[in-house]
mmCIF file with all atom_site columns, C-alpha atoms in Angstrom:
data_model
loop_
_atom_site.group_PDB
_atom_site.id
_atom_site.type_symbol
_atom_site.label_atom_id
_atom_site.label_alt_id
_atom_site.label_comp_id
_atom_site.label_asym_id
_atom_site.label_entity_id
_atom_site.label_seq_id
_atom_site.pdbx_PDB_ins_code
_atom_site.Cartn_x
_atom_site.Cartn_y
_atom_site.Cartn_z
_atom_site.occupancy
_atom_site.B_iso_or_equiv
_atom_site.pdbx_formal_charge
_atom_site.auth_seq_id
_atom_site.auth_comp_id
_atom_site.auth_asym_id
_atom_site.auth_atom_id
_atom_site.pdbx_PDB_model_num
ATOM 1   C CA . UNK A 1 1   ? 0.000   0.000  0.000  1.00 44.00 ? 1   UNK A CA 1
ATOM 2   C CA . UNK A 1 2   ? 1.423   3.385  -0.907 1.00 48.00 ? 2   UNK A CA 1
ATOM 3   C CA . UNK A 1 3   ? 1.605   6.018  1.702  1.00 50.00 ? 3   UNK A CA 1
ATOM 4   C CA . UNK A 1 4   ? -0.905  8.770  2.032  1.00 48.00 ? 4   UNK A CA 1
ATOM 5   C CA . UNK A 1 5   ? -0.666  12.740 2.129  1.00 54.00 ? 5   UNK A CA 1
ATOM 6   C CA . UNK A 1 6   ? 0.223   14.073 5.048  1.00 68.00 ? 6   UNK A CA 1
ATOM 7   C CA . UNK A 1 7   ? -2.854  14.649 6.908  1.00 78.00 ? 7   UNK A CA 1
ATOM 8   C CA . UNK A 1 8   ? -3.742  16.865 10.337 1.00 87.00 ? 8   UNK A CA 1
ATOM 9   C CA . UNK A 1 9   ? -6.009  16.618 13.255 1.00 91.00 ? 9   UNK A CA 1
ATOM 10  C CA . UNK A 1 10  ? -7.477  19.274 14.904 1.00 94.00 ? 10  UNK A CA 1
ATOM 11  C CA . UNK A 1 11  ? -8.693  19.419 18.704 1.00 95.00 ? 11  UNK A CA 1
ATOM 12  C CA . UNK A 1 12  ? -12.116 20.537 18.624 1.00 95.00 ? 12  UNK A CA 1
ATOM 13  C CA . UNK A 1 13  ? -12.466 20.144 22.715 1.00 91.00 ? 13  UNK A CA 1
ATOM 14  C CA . UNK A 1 14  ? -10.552 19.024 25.845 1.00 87.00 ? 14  UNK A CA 1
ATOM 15  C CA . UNK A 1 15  ? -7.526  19.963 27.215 1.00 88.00 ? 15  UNK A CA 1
ATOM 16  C CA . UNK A 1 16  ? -5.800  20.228 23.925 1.00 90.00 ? 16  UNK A CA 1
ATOM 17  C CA . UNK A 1 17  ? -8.863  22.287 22.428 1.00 93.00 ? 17  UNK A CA 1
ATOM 18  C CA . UNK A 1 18  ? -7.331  24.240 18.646 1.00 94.00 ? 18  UNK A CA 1
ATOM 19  C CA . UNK A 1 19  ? -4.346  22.197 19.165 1.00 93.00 ? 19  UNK A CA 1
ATOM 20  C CA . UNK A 1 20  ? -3.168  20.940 15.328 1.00 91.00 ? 20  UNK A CA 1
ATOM 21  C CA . UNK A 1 21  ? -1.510  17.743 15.375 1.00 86.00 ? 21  UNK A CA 1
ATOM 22  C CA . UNK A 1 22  ? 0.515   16.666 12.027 1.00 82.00 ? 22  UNK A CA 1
ATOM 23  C CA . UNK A 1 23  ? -0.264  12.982 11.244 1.00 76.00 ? 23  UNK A CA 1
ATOM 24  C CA . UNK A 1 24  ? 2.660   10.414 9.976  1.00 68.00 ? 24  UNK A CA 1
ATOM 25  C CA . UNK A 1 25  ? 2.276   10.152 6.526  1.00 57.00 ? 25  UNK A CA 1
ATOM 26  C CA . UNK A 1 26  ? -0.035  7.638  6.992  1.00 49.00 ? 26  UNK A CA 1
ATOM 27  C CA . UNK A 1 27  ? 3.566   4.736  7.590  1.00 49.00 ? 27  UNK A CA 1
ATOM 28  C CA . UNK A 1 28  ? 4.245   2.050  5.773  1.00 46.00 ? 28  UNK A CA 1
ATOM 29  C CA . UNK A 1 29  ? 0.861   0.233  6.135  1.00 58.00 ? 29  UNK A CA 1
ATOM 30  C CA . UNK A 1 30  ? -0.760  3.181  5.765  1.00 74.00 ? 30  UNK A CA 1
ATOM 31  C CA . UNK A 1 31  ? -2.652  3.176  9.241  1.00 86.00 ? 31  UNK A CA 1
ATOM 32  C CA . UNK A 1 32  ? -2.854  5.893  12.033 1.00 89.00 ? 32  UNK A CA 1
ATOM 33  C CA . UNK A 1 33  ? -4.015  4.678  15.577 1.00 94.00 ? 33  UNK A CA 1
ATOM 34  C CA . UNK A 1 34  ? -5.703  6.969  17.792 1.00 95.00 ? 34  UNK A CA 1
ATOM 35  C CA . UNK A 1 35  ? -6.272  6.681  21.862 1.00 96.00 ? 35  UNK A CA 1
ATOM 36  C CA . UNK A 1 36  ? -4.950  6.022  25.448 1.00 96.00 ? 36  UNK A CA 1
ATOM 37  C CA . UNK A 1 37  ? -1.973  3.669  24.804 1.00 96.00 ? 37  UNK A CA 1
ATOM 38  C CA . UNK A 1 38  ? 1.999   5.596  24.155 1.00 93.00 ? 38  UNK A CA 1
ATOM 39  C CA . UNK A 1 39  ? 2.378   3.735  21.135 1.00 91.00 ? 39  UNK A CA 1
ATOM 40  C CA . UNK A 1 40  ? -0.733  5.209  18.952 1.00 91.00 ? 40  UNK A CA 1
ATOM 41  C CA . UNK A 1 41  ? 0.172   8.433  16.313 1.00 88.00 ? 41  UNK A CA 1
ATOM 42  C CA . UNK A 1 42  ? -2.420  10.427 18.393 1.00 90.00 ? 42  UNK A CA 1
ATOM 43  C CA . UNK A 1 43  ? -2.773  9.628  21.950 1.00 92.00 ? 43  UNK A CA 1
ATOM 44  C CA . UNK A 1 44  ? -5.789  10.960 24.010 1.00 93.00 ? 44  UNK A CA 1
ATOM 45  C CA . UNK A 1 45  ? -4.409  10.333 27.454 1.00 93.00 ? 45  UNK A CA 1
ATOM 46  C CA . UNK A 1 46  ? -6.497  12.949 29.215 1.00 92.00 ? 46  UNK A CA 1
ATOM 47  C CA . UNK A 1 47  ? -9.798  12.063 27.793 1.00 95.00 ? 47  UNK A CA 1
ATOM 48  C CA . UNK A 1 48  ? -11.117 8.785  30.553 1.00 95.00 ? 48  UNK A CA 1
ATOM 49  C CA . UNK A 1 49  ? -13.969 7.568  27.385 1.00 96.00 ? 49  UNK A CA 1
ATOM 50  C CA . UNK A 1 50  ? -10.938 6.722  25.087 1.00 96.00 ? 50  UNK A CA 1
ATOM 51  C CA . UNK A 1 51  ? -9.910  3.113  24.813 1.00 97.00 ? 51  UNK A CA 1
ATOM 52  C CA . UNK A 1 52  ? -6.323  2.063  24.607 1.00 97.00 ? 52  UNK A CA 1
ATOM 53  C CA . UNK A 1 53  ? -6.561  1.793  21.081 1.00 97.00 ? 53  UNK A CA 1
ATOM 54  C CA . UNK A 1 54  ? -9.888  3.709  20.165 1.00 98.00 ? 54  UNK A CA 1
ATOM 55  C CA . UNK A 1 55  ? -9.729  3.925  16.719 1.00 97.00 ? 55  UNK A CA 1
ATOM 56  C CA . UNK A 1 56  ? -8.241  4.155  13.542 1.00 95.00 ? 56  UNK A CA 1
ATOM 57  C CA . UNK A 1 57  ? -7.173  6.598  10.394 1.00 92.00 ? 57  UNK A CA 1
ATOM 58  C CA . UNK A 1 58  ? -6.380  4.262  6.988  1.00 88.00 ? 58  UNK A CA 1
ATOM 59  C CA . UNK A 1 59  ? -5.687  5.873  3.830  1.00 81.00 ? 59  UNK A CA 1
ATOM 60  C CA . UNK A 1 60  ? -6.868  4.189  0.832  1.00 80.00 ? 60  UNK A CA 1
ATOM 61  C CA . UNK A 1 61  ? -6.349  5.712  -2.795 1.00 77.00 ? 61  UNK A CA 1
ATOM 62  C CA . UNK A 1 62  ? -9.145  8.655  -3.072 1.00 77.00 ? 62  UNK A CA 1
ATOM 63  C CA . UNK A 1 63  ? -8.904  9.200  1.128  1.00 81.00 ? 63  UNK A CA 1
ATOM 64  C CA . UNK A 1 64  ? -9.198  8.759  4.308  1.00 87.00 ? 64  UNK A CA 1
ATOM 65  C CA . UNK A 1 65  ? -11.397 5.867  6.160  1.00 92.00 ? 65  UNK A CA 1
ATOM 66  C CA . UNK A 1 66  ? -11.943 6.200  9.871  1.00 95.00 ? 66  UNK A CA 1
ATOM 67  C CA . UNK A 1 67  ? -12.580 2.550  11.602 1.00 97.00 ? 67  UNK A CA 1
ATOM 68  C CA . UNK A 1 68  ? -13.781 1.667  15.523 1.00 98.00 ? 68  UNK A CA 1
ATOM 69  C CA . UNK A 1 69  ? -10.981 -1.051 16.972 1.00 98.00 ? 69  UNK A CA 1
ATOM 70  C CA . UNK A 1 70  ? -13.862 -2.582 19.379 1.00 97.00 ? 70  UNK A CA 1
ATOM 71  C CA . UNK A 1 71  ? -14.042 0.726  21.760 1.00 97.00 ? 71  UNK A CA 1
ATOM 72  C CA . UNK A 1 72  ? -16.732 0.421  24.671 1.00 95.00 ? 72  UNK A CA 1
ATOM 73  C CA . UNK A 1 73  ? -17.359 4.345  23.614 1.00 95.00 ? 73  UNK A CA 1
ATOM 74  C CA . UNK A 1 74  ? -18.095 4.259  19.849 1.00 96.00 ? 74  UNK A CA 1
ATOM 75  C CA . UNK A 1 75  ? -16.554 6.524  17.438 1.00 97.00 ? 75  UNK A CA 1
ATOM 76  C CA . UNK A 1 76  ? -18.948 9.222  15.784 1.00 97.00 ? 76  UNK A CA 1
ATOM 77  C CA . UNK A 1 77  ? -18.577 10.749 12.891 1.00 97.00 ? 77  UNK A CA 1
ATOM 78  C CA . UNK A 1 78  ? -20.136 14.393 12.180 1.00 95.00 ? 78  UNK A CA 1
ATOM 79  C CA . UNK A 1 79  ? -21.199 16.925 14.443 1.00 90.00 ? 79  UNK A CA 1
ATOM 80  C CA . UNK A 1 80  ? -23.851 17.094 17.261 1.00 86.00 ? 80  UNK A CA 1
ATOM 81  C CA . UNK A 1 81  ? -27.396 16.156 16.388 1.00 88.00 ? 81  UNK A CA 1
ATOM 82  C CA . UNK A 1 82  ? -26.061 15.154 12.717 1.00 90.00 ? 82  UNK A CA 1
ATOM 83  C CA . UNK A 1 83  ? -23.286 12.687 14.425 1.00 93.00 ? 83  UNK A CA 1
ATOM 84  C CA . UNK A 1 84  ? -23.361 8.934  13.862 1.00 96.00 ? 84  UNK A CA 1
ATOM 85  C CA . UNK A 1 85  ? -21.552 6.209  15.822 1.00 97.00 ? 85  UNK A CA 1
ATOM 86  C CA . UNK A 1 86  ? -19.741 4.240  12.982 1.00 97.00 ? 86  UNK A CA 1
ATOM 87  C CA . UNK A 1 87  ? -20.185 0.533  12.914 1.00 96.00 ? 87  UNK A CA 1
ATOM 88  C CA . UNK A 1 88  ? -17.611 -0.260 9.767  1.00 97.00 ? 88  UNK A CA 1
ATOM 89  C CA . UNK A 1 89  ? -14.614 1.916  8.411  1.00 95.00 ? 89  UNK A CA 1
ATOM 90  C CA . UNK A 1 90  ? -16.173 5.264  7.015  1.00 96.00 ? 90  UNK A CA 1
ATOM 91  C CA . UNK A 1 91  ? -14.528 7.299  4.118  1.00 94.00 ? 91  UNK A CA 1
ATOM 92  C CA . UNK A 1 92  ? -13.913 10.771 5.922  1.00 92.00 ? 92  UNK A CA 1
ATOM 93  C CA . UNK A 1 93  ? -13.673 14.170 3.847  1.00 89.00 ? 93  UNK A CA 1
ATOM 94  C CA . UNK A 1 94  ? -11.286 16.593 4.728  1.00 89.00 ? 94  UNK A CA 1
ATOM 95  C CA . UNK A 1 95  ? -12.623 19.352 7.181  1.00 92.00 ? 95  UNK A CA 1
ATOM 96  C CA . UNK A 1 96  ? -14.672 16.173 8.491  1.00 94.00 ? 96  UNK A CA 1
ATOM 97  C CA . UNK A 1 97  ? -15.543 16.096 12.281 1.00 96.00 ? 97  UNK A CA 1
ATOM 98  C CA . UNK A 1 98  ? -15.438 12.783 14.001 1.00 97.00 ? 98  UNK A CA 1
ATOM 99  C CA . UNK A 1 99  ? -15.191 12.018 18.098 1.00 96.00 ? 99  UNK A CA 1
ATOM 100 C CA . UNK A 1 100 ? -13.463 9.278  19.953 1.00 96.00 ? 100 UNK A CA 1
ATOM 101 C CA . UNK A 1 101 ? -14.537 9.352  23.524 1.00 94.00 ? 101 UNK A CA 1
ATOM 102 C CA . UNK A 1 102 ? -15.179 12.533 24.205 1.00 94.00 ? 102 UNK A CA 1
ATOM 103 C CA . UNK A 1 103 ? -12.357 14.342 22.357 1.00 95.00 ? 103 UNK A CA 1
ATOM 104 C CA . UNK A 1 104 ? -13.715 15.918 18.887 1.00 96.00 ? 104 UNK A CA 1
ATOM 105 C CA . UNK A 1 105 ? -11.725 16.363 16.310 1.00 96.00 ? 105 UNK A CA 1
ATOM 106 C CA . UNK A 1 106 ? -11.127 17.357 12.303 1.00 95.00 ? 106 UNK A CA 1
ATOM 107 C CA . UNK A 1 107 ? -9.545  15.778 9.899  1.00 93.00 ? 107 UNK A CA 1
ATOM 108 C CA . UNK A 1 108 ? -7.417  18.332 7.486  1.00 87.00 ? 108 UNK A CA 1
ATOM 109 C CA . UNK A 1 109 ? -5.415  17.514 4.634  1.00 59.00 ? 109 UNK A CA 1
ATOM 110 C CA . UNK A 1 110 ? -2.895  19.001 2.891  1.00 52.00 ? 110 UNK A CA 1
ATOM 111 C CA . UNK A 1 111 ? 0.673   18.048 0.656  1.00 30.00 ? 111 UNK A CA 1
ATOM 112 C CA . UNK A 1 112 ? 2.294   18.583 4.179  1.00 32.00 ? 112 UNK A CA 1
ATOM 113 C CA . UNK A 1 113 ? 2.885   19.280 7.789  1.00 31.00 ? 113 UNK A CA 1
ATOM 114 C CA . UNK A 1 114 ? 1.634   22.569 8.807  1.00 32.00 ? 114 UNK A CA 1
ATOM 115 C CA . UNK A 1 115 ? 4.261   25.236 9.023  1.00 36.00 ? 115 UNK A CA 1
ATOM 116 C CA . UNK A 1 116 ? 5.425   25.583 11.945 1.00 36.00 ? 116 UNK A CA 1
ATOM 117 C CA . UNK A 1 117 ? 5.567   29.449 11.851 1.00 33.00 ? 117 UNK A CA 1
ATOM 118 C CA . UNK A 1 118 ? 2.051   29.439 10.652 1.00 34.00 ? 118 UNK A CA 1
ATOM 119 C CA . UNK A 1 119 ? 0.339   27.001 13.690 1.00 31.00 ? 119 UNK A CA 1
ATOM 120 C CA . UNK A 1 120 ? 2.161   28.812 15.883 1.00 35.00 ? 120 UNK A CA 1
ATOM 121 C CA . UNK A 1 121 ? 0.609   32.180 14.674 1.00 33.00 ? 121 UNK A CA 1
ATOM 122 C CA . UNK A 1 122 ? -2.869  30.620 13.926 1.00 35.00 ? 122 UNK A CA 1
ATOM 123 C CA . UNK A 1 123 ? -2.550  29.480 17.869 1.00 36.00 ? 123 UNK A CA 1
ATOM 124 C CA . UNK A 1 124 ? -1.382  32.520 19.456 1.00 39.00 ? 124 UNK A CA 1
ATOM 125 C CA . UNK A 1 125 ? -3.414  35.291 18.458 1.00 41.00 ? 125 UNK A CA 1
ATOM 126 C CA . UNK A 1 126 ? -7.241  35.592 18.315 1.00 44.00 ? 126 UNK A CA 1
ATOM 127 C CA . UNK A 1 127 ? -9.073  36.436 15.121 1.00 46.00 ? 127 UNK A CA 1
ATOM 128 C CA . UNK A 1 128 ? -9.606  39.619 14.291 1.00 48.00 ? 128 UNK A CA 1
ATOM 129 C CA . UNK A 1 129 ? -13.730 40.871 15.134 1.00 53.00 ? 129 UNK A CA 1
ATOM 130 C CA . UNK A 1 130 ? -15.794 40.901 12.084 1.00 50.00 ? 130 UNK A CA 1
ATOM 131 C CA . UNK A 1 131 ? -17.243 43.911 11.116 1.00 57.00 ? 131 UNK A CA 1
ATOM 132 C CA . UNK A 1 132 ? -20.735 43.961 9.850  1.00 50.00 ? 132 UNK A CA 1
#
């Protein structure tokens, strides 16, 4: 299987709420495991509802598929009223939301890692109030 782009996560609640998190280029197998455990890509140690190994990312050609490993929690895909707990790996769009536990997050794709310069800046100040 040929990697994937290099895809991002972003914290949509908890402790590490507007965080941006760069995901591996998808490895060699082309799999990204999210939850509890030190050796997942994205580990949600702070958030009690995530299993040890929640859930996980695969790329196939054409995108992203989001999977539930067995989780007593579910994973949900879309927001609020609209979400859905999965029950077989789901394609995901980029700017999808999906939750694991408790922890919401969005999927964002791009050719690469964020800049550096650029999260940091995105992080650190507040937008700018619209005018209307």
């Amino acid at each position: 299987m040929e990697p994937g782009p290099q895809a991002t996560v972003t914290f949509l609640s908890g402790p590490r709420d507007g965080e941006t998190a760069s995901l591996p280029a998808a490895g060699a197998r082309g799999q990204v495991v999210i939850g509890r455990a030190a050796g997942c890509a994205v580990v949600l140690a702070d958030d009690p509802d995530v299993s040890r190994r929640h859930a996980r990312l695969t790329w196939q050609p054409g995108g992203w598929l989001l999977e539930d490993l067995g989780s007593r929690n579910g994973t949900f895909v879309g927001e609020f009223a609209a979400s859905r707990r999965i029950a077989a790996p789901t394609p995901l769009d980029p700017g999808a939301v999906f939750r694991v536990g408790s922890t919401r997050l969005r999927l964002g794709a791009g050719a690469g890692p964020p800049e550096p310069a650029r999260l940091e800046e995105q992080t650190a100040q507040p937008a700018p109030p619209s005018r209307s």
